[in-house]
mmCIF file of C-alpha atoms in Angstrom:
data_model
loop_
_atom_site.group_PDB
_atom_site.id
_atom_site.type_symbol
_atom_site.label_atom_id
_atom_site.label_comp_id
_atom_site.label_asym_id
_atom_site.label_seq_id
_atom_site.Cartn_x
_atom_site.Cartn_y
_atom_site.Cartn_z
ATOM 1 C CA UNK A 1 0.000 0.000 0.000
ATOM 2 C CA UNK A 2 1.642 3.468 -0.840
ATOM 3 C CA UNK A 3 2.100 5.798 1.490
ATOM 4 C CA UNK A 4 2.911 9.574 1.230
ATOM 5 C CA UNK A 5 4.770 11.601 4.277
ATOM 6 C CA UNK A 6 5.387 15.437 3.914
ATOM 7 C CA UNK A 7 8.279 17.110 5.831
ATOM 8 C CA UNK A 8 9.118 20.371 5.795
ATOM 9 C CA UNK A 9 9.088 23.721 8.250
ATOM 10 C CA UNK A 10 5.863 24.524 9.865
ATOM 11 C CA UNK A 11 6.844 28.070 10.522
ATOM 12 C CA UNK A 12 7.797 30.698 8.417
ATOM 13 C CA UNK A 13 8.171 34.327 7.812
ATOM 14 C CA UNK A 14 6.277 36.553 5.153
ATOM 15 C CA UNK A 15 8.642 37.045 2.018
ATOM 16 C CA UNK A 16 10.231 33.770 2.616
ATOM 17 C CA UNK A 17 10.194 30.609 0.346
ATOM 18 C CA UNK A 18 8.487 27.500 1.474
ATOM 19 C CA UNK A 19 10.159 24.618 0.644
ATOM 20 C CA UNK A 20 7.905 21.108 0.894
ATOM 21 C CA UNK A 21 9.087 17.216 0.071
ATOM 22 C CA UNK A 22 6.824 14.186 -0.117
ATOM 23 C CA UNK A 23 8.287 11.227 0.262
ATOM 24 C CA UNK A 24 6.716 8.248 -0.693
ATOM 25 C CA UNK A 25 6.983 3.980 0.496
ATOM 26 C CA UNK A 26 5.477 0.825 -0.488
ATOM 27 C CA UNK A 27 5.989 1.882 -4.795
ATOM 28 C CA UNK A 28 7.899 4.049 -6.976
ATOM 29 C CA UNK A 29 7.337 7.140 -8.302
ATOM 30 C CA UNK A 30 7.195 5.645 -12.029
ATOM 31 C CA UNK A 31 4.122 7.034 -14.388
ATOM 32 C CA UNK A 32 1.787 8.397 -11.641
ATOM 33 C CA UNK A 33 0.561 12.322 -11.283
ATOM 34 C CA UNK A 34 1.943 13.502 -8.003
ATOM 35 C CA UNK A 35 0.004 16.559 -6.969
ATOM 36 C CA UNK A 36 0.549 19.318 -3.904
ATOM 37 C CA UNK A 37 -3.122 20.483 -2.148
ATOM 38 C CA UNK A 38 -3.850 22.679 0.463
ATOM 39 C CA UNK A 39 -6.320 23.229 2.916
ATOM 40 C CA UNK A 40 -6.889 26.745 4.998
ATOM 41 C CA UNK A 41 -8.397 26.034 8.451
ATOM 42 C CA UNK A 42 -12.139 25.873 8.056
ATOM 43 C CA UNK A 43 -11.929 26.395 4.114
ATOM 44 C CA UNK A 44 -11.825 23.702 1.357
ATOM 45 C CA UNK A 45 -9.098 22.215 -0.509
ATOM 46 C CA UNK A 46 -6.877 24.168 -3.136
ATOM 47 C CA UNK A 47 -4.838 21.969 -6.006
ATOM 48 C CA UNK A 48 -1.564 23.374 -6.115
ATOM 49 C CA UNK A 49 -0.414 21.442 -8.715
ATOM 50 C CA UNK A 50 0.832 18.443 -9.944
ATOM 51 C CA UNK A 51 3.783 17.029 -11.569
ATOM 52 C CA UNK A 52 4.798 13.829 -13.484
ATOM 53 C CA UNK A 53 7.656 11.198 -13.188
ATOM 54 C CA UNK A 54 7.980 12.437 -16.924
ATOM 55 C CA UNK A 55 8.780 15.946 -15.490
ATOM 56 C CA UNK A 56 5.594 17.600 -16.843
ATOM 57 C CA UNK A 57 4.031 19.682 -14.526
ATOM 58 C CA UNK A 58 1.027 21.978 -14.249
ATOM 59 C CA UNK A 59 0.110 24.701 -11.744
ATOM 60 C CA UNK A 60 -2.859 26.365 -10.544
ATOM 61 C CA UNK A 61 -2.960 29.803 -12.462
ATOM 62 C CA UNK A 62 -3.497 31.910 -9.294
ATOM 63 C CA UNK A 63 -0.091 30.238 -8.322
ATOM 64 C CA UNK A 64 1.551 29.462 -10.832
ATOM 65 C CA UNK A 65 3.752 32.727 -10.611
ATOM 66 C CA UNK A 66 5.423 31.478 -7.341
ATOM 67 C CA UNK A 67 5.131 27.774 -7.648
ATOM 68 C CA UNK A 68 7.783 24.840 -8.706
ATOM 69 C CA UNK A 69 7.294 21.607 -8.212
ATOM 70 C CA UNK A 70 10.026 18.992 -8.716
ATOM 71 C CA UNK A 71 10.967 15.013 -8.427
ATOM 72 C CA UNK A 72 13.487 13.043 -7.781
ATOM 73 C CA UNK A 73 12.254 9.313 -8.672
ATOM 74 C CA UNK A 74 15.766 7.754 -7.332
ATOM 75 C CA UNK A 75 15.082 8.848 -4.063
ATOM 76 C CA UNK A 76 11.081 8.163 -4.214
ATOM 77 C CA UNK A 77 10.568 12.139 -3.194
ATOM 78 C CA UNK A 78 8.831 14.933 -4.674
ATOM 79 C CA UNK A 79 9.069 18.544 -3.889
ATOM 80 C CA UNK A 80 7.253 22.126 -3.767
ATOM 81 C CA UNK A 81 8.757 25.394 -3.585
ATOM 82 C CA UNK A 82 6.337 28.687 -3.122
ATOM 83 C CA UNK A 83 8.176 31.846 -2.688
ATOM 84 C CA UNK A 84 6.929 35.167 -1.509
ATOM 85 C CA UNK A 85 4.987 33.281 1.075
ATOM 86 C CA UNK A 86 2.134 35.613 3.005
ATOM 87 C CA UNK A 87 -0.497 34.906 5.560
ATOM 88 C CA UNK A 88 -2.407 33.752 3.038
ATOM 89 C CA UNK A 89 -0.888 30.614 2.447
ATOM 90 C CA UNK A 90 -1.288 29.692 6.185
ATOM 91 C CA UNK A 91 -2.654 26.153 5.603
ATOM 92 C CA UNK A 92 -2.374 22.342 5.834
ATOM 93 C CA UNK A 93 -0.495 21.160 2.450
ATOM 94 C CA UNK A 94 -0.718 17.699 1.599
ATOM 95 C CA UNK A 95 0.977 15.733 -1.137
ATOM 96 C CA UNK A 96 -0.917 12.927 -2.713
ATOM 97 C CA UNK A 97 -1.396 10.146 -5.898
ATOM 98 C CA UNK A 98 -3.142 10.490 -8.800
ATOM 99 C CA UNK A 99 -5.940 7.050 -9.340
ATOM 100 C CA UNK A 100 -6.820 8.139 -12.931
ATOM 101 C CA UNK A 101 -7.921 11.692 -13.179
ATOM 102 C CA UNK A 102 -9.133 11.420 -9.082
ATOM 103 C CA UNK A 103 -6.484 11.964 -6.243
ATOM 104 C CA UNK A 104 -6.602 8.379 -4.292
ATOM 105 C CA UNK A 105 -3.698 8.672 -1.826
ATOM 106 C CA UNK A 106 -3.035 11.596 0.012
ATOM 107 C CA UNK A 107 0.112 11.955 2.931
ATOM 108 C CA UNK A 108 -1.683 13.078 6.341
ATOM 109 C CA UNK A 109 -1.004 16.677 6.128
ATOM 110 C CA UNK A 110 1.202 19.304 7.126
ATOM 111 C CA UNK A 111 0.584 22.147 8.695
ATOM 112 C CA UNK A 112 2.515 25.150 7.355
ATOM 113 C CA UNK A 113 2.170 29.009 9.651
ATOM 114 C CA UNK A 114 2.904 32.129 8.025
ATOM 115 C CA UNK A 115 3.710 34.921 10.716
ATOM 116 C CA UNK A 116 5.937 37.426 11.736
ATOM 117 C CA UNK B 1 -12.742 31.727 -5.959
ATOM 118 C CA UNK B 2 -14.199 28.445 -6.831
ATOM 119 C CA UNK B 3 -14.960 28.023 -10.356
ATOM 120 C CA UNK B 4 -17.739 25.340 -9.512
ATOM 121 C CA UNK B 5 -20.631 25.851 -7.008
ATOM 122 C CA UNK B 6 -21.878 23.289 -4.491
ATOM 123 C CA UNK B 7 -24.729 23.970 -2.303
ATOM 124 C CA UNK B 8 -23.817 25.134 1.106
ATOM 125 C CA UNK B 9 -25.501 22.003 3.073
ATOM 126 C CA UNK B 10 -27.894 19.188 2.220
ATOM 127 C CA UNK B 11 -29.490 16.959 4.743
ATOM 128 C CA UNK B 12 -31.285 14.079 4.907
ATOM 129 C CA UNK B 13 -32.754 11.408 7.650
ATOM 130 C CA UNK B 14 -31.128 8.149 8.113
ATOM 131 C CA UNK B 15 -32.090 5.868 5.046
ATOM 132 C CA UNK B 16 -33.063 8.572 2.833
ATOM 133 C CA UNK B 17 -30.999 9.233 -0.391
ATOM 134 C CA UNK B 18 -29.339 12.718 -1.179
ATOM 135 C CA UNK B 19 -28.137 14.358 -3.676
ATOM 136 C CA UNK B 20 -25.119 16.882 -4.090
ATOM 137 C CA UNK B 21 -24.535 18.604 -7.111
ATOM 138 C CA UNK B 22 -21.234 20.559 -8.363
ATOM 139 C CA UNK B 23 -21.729 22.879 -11.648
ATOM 140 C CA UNK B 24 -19.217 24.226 -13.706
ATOM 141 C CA UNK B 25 -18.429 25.031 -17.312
ATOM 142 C CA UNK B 26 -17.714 23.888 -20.510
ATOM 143 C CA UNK B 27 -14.347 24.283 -19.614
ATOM 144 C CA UNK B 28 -14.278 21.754 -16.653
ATOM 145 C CA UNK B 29 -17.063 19.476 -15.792
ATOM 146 C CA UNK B 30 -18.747 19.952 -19.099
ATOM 147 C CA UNK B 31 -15.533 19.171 -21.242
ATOM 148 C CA UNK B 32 -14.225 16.131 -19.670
ATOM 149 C CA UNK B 33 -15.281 13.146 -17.740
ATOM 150 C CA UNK B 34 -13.156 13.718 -15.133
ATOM 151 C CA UNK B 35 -15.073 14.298 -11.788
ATOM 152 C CA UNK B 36 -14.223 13.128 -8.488
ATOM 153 C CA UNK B 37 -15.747 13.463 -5.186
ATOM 154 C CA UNK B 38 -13.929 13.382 -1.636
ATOM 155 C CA UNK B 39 -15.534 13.077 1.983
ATOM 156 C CA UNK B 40 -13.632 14.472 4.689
ATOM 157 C CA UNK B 41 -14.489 14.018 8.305
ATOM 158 C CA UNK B 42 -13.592 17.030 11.023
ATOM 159 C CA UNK B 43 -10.046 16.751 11.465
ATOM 160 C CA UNK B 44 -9.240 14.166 9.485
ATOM 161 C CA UNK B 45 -7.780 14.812 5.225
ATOM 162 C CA UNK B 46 -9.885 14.018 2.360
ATOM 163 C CA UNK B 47 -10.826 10.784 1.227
ATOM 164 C CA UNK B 48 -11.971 9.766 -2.117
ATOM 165 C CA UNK B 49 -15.329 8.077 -2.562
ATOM 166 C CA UNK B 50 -15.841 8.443 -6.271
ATOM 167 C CA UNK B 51 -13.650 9.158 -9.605
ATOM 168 C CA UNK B 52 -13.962 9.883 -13.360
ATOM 169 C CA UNK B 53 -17.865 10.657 -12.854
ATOM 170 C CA UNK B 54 -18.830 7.515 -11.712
ATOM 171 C CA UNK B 55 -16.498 4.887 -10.428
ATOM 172 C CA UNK B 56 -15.503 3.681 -7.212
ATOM 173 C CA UNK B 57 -12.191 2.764 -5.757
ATOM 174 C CA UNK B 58 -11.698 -0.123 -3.725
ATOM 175 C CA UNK B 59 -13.538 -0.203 -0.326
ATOM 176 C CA UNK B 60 -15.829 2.520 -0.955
ATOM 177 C CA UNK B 61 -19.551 1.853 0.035
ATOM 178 C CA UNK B 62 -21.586 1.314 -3.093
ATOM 179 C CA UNK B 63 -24.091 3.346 -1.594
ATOM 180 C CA UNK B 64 -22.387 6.179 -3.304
ATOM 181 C CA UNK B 65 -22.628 6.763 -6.768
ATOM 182 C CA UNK B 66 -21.993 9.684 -9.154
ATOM 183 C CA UNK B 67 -23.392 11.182 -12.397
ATOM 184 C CA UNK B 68 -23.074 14.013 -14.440
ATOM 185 C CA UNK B 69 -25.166 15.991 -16.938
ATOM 186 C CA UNK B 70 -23.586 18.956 -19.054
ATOM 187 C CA UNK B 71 -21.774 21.081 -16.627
ATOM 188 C CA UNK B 72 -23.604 19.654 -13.447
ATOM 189 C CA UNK B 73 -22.053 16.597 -11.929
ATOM 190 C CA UNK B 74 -23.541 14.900 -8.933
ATOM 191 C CA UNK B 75 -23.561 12.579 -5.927
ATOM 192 C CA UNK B 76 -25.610 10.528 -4.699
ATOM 193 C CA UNK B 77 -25.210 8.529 -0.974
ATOM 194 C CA UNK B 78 -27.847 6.389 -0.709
ATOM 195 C CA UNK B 79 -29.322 4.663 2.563
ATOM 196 C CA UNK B 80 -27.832 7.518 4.405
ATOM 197 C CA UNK B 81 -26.458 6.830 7.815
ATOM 198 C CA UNK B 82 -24.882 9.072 10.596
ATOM 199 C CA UNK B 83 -21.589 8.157 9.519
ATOM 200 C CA UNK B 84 -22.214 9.786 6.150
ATOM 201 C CA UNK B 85 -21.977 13.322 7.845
ATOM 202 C CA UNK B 86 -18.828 14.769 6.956
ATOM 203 C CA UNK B 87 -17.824 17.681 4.103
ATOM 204 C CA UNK B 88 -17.876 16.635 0.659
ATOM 205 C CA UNK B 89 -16.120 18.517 -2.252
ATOM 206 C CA UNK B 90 -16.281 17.588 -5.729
ATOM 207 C CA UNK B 91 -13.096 18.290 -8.049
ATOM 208 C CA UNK B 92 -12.752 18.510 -11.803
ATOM 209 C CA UNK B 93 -10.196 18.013 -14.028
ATOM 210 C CA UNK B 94 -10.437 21.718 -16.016
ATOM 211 C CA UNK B 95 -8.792 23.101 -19.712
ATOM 212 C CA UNK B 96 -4.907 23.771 -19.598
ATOM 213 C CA UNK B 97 -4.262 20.716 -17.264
ATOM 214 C CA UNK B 98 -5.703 21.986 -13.851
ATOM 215 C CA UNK B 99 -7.989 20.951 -11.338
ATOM 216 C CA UNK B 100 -10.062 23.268 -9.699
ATOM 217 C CA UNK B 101 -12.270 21.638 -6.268
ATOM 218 C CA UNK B 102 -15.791 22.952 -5.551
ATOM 219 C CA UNK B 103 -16.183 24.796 -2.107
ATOM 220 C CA UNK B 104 -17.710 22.151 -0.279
ATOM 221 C CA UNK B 105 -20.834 20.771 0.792
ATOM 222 C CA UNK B 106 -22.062 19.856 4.699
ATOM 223 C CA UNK B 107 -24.143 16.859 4.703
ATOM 224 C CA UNK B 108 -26.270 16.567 7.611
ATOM 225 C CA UNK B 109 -28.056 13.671 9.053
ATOM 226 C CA UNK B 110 -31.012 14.397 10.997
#
């Protein structure tokens, strides 16, 4: 069963550049979408983005200005970088696993604070 | 600001069927076939109950089952039960290779 575990700092400081990484167990990375989602407290989920073993990627347009995502299938990790970060991206981020065009696993969520 | 619109809440008694709708645009649910729908539980993450319009994954209840008709997709949780309160959020797969999620939708069991 795969799994998906995000690491990462939980605080940072407005202007600064958050810097995610999924790693994932139990298969490889190989010809799966690998997507980045958050959630703000009491709000519904926002797709990031998502990128493939291929190296394809796609980002939400109201992101996609501060947004990479990269992947590094020998060491069964993915990765997100948002820069500029504001209060506004307070939120839990969660990396998770494309099942078709539906997003089947998902790691348990990290919670990411945006303060001075 | 969510391209697609769910209603706010829906409720139903235990038994009943409901039904949840999510409409978009030509440009998402319209153009593709590529719906999904995700419960999530108070504190816990999202968890996927139905994908591309109308299939289950493994271990979901088949008392949940999906549709779609032009740019309105919907769910449908049959022989509700208290368990079935939770938030559910549709997503579609949208032009340009995004995904864009609805806003949400509280079921209620009375």
């Amino acid at each position: 069963q795969v799994q998906l575990q995000e690491s990462g700092p939980g605080l940072l400081k407005p202007s600064e550049t958050l810097s995610l990484t999924c790693t994932v167990s139990g298969d490889s990375l190989n010809d799966f979408y690998w997507n980045w989602i958050r959630q703000p407290a009491g709000k519904g989920p926002q797709w990031i983005g998502r990128i493939h073993t291929s190296g394809r990627s796609s980002y939400s347009p109201s992101l996609k200005s501060r947004v990479m995502m990269s992947i590094d299938t020998s060491k069964n990790q993915f990765s997100l970088q948002l820069t500029s970060v504001t209060a506004a991206d307070t939120a839990v981020y969660y990396c998770a696993r494309n099942l078709g065009f539906g997003v089947s696993h998902w790691g348990q969520g990290m919670s990411v604070t945006v303060a001075s | 600001q969510s391209a697609l619109t769910q209603p706010a809440s829906v409720s139903g008694s235990p038994g009943q069927s409901i039904t949840i709708t999510c409409t978009g645009s030509s440009r998402d649910i319209g153009g593709y076939n590529y719906v999904s729908w995700y419960q999530q539980h108070p504190g816990k993450g999202p968890r996927l109950i139905i994908y591309e319009v109308s299939l289950r994954p493994s271990g979901v209840s088949d008392r949940f089952s999906g549709s779609k008709s032009d740019n309105t997709a919907s769910l449908t949780i049959s022989g509700l039960q208290t368990e079935d309160e939770a938030q559910y959020y549709c997503l579609s797969y949208a032009t340009g290779s995004l995904y864009v999620f609805g806003p949400g939708t509280t079921v209620s069991v009375l």
